[in-house]
Short mmCIF file of C-alpha atoms in Angstrom, two decimals:
data_model
loop_
_atom_site.label_atom_id
_atom_site.label_comp_id
_atom_site.label_asym_id
_atom_site.label_seq_id
_atom_site.Cartn_x
_atom_site.Cartn_y
_atom_site.Cartn_z
CA VAL A 30 -75.15 38.22 -28.13
CA ALA A 31 -72.81 35.46 -31.07
CA PRO A 32 -69.78 34.46 -29.28
CA GLY A 33 -66.51 34.97 -31.54
CA GLY A 34 -63.56 32.05 -32.08
CA ALA A 35 -60.71 32.22 -30.11
CA ALA A 36 -58.27 33.84 -32.61
CA SER A 37 -60.65 36.57 -32.41
CA ALA A 38 -61.01 37.18 -28.80
CA GLY A 39 -61.21 40.84 -28.01
CA ARG A 40 -62.52 41.59 -31.45
CA TRP A 41 -66.56 42.57 -31.43
CA VAL A 42 -69.02 43.59 -33.67
CA ILE A 43 -71.81 45.87 -31.89
CA TYR A 44 -74.44 46.32 -34.87
CA PHE A 45 -77.25 48.62 -34.62
CA GLN A 46 -80.29 46.84 -36.24
CA GLY A 47 -82.24 49.69 -39.07
CA GLY A 48 -85.88 50.00 -39.22
CA GLY A 49 -86.00 53.57 -40.11
CA TRP A 50 -87.87 56.02 -37.56
CA CYS A 51 -91.05 57.70 -36.96
CA ALA A 52 -93.43 60.48 -36.13
CA GLU A 53 -96.57 60.92 -34.74
CA SER A 54 -97.89 63.16 -37.46
CA GLY A 55 -99.59 62.42 -40.31
CA GLY A 56 -98.37 65.31 -42.65
CA LEU A 57 -94.36 64.22 -41.60
CA VAL A 58 -94.99 60.76 -42.63
CA GLY A 59 -96.79 60.85 -45.61
CA ALA A 60 -94.49 61.24 -48.17
CA ALA A 61 -94.70 60.11 -52.44
CA GLY A 62 -93.17 56.72 -52.48
CA TYR A 63 -93.30 55.77 -48.70
CA SER A 64 -94.10 51.94 -47.68
CA HIS A 65 -95.79 50.69 -44.17
CA ASP A 66 -94.65 47.26 -44.93
CA GLU A 67 -92.77 46.32 -41.43
CA ALA A 68 -90.33 44.44 -44.02
CA VAL A 69 -89.51 47.77 -45.58
CA ALA A 70 -89.57 50.01 -42.74
CA HIS A 71 -89.81 53.49 -43.68
CA PRO A 72 -91.03 56.38 -42.02
CA ASP A 73 -94.79 55.67 -39.99
CA LEU A 74 -96.48 56.87 -37.28
CA CYS A 75 -94.96 56.03 -33.95
CA SER A 76 -98.58 54.74 -32.74
CA GLU A 77 -98.75 52.17 -35.82
CA ARG A 78 -95.43 51.36 -35.09
CA ALA A 79 -95.55 50.71 -31.42
CA LYS A 80 -97.96 47.48 -32.77
CA GLY A 81 -95.07 46.01 -34.84
CA PHE A 82 -91.49 44.93 -33.76
CA HIS A 83 -89.84 47.57 -34.88
CA GLY A 84 -91.71 49.68 -32.45
CA SER A 85 -91.53 46.75 -29.38
CA SER A 86 -89.54 44.10 -28.39
CA ARG A 87 -93.05 41.69 -27.23
CA PHE A 88 -93.38 41.43 -31.33
CA ASP A 89 -89.99 40.29 -31.56
CA ARG A 90 -88.55 36.90 -32.17
CA ASP A 91 -86.51 35.63 -28.91
CA SER A 92 -83.53 35.15 -31.04
CA ARG A 93 -82.70 35.83 -34.45
CA ARG A 94 -80.29 34.12 -36.87
CA LEU A 95 -77.19 35.58 -38.86
CA GLU A 96 -76.47 33.09 -41.86
CA GLY A 97 -75.96 35.43 -44.70
CA ALA A 98 -75.87 38.32 -43.34
CA GLY A 99 -73.02 40.47 -44.23
CA TYR A 100 -70.71 41.26 -42.24
CA LEU A 101 -72.18 39.84 -39.06
CA SER A 102 -71.98 36.04 -40.71
CA ALA A 103 -69.94 33.56 -39.25
CA ASP A 104 -69.10 32.20 -42.67
CA SER A 105 -65.42 32.89 -43.63
CA ALA A 106 -66.03 32.55 -46.98
CA ARG A 107 -68.54 35.65 -46.75
CA ASN A 108 -67.07 37.47 -44.92
CA PRO A 109 -63.41 36.71 -44.56
CA LEU A 110 -62.67 39.70 -42.03
CA LEU A 111 -65.16 39.46 -38.80
CA HIS A 112 -66.67 35.93 -38.84
CA ASP A 113 -64.99 35.01 -36.10
CA TRP A 114 -65.23 38.22 -33.92
CA THR A 115 -68.08 38.53 -31.36
CA ARG A 116 -71.09 40.03 -32.66
CA VAL A 117 -74.24 41.62 -31.22
CA VAL A 118 -76.93 42.83 -32.50
CA VAL A 119 -78.94 45.61 -31.19
CA ARG A 120 -82.31 45.72 -31.17
CA ASN A 121 -84.21 48.65 -33.38
CA CYS A 122 -87.62 49.13 -31.63
CA ASP A 123 -87.34 52.43 -30.46
CA GLY A 124 -88.46 54.67 -33.50
CA THR A 125 -85.69 57.27 -33.11
CA ALA A 126 -82.51 55.45 -34.34
CA PHE A 127 -81.30 54.62 -30.90
CA THR A 128 -81.55 59.32 -29.95
CA SER A 129 -84.45 59.99 -27.59
CA SER A 130 -84.14 59.90 -24.34
CA ALA A 131 -87.56 61.45 -22.87
CA ASP A 132 -88.48 61.14 -19.43
CA ASP A 133 -92.16 60.77 -19.68
CA PRO A 134 -94.20 59.04 -22.51
CA LEU A 135 -95.68 60.90 -25.11
CA PRO A 136 -99.97 60.91 -24.88
CA VAL A 137 -101.43 59.84 -27.78
CA GLU A 138 -105.64 60.35 -28.40
CA GLY A 139 -107.39 56.98 -27.84
CA ALA A 140 -103.82 54.68 -28.29
CA PRO A 141 -101.45 54.02 -25.63
CA ALA A 142 -98.97 56.40 -24.41
CA LEU A 143 -95.50 56.29 -26.08
CA TYR A 144 -92.26 56.10 -24.55
CA PHE A 145 -88.82 57.14 -26.47
CA ARG A 146 -86.06 56.03 -24.67
CA GLY A 147 -83.82 54.70 -27.51
CA ARG A 148 -80.09 56.23 -26.50
CA ASP A 149 -81.36 55.15 -22.74
CA ASN A 150 -81.68 51.51 -24.29
CA ALA A 151 -77.97 51.79 -26.57
CA LEU A 152 -76.38 52.91 -23.97
CA ALA A 153 -78.05 49.90 -20.96
CA THR A 154 -77.06 47.42 -23.52
CA LEU A 155 -73.55 48.13 -23.84
CA ASP A 156 -73.63 47.87 -19.82
CA ALA A 157 -74.97 44.64 -19.87
CA LEU A 158 -71.89 43.50 -22.80
CA LEU A 159 -69.58 45.11 -20.27
CA ASP A 160 -70.83 43.78 -16.80
CA GLU A 161 -72.10 40.43 -18.09
CA HIS A 162 -70.37 39.71 -21.40
CA GLY A 163 -66.69 40.17 -21.50
CA LEU A 164 -66.59 43.48 -23.60
CA GLU A 165 -64.02 45.04 -20.84
CA HIS A 166 -61.57 42.60 -22.34
CA ALA A 167 -62.32 44.37 -26.07
CA THR A 168 -58.95 44.49 -27.82
CA GLU A 169 -61.08 46.35 -30.76
CA VAL A 170 -65.05 47.23 -31.27
CA LEU A 171 -67.05 48.17 -34.47
CA LEU A 172 -69.51 49.81 -33.78
CA ALA A 173 -71.83 49.50 -36.55
CA GLY A 174 -75.20 49.66 -38.73
CA CYS A 175 -77.76 49.84 -41.40
CA SER A 176 -79.97 52.15 -42.25
CA ALA A 177 -81.33 54.02 -38.98
CA GLY A 178 -78.81 52.05 -36.74
CA GLY A 179 -76.45 53.07 -39.23
CA VAL A 180 -77.39 56.48 -37.80
CA ALA A 181 -76.77 55.82 -34.17
CA ALA A 182 -73.54 53.96 -34.56
CA VAL A 183 -72.11 57.21 -36.51
CA LEU A 184 -74.24 59.80 -33.35
CA LEU A 185 -73.43 57.28 -30.59
CA ALA A 186 -69.95 56.58 -31.33
CA ASP A 187 -68.15 59.26 -29.39
CA GLU A 188 -70.19 58.63 -26.31
CA MET A 189 -69.87 54.79 -26.30
CA ARG A 190 -66.10 54.98 -27.31
CA ALA A 191 -65.59 56.99 -24.08
CA ARG A 192 -68.01 54.43 -22.02
CA ILE A 193 -65.95 51.48 -23.28
CA GLN A 194 -62.03 52.70 -22.69
CA ALA A 195 -63.14 53.68 -19.46
CA ARG A 196 -63.87 50.17 -18.66
CA ALA A 197 -61.58 48.73 -20.77
CA ARG A 198 -59.06 46.77 -18.61
CA GLY A 199 -55.95 47.66 -21.56
CA ARG A 200 -56.13 49.71 -24.84
CA VAL A 201 -59.26 49.23 -27.42
CA LEU A 202 -59.68 50.85 -30.48
CA VAL A 203 -62.46 51.55 -31.48
CA VAL A 204 -64.78 52.23 -34.35
CA ALA A 205 -68.32 53.18 -36.62
CA LEU A 206 -69.16 52.22 -39.77
CA ALA A 207 -72.60 53.65 -41.01
CA ASP A 208 -73.83 50.93 -43.55
CA SER A 209 -76.79 52.72 -46.32
CA SER A 210 -76.95 55.32 -43.43
CA VAL A 211 -76.47 58.69 -45.16
CA PHE A 212 -79.69 60.86 -45.59
CA PRO A 213 -79.07 64.31 -46.30
CA ASP A 214 -81.16 67.37 -46.44
CA TRP A 215 -82.75 68.92 -50.25
CA PRO A 216 -82.01 72.47 -49.41
CA SER A 217 -85.17 73.94 -51.31
CA GLY A 218 -88.21 72.25 -53.14
CA PRO A 219 -88.72 68.12 -53.45
CA PRO A 220 -86.01 66.17 -53.99
CA PRO A 221 -85.34 64.41 -57.75
CA ALA A 222 -88.19 62.24 -58.88
CA GLY A 223 -87.11 58.23 -58.09
CA LEU A 224 -85.16 60.02 -54.33
CA LEU A 225 -87.20 60.07 -51.37
CA GLU A 226 -86.88 62.79 -48.37
CA PHE A 227 -87.12 62.47 -44.65
CA PRO A 228 -88.31 65.42 -43.14
CA GLN A 229 -89.32 63.60 -39.26
CA PHE A 230 -85.76 64.03 -37.48
CA GLU A 231 -86.68 67.58 -36.51
CA TRP A 232 -89.57 66.71 -35.00
CA ILE A 233 -88.06 63.44 -33.40
CA TYR A 234 -85.33 66.73 -32.09
CA ARG A 235 -88.25 68.19 -30.64
CA THR A 236 -90.15 65.91 -29.34
CA THR A 237 -87.92 63.09 -27.64
CA ASN A 238 -85.11 64.57 -25.91
CA ALA A 239 -82.80 63.68 -29.40
CA SER A 240 -80.12 66.50 -28.40
CA HIS A 241 -78.17 64.06 -25.67
CA ALA A 242 -77.16 61.69 -28.71
CA ALA A 243 -75.86 64.62 -30.91
CA PRO A 244 -71.88 64.88 -30.97
CA ARG A 245 -70.36 67.67 -29.28
CA THR A 246 -68.69 69.11 -31.44
CA CYS A 247 -71.97 69.47 -33.58
CA ALA A 248 -74.19 70.90 -31.14
CA SER A 249 -71.19 73.29 -30.29
CA ARG A 250 -71.75 74.55 -33.98
CA GLY A 251 -75.48 74.47 -34.42
CA LEU A 252 -75.57 71.27 -36.04
CA GLY A 253 -77.67 69.56 -33.23
#
């Protein structure tokens, strides 16, 4: 949590970190054009992802610097609108774009079992911000994210808005921003040359109890 300035008291950016997602199926993570360099974070095997900072906070740094980080920067020249808002980075380490809520771990032959609780982590983080960091006094909240984090910001926006508004001391505006976070399905055949496809979402939905992350309006229309 990076505290904001007095002039923007009550204004928050809650940023869901990007970093791709995973599937425990070799056939789903070997698409042409993928890089498994952790800095690139294309989809990979969940059992491999668990060995790095995109799969476990055990391998991450204790803190991260926000200089030059776009709309998370405190530099007013780089970030004139949001530079003095309270800024929060929610770490991406669940492999499911913060959508999973599996009660039981997934067994993996020859490797430690995998836990998928990204949505639970996101909601617990929100509760901690409300309980311990003053989010209940917010007047404006931007739920934002890049790539996988942007997927989370959109999918969880309704649930998080309701959670914030239920605890807020006054009226609060909650909006979502998805940065580089549109991953369309191709209706048939491979995508055009130079573009990537991401067939892992169905595996995530079926395997990690991600259905609760789907907005109710989407689920009621058979889209989740």
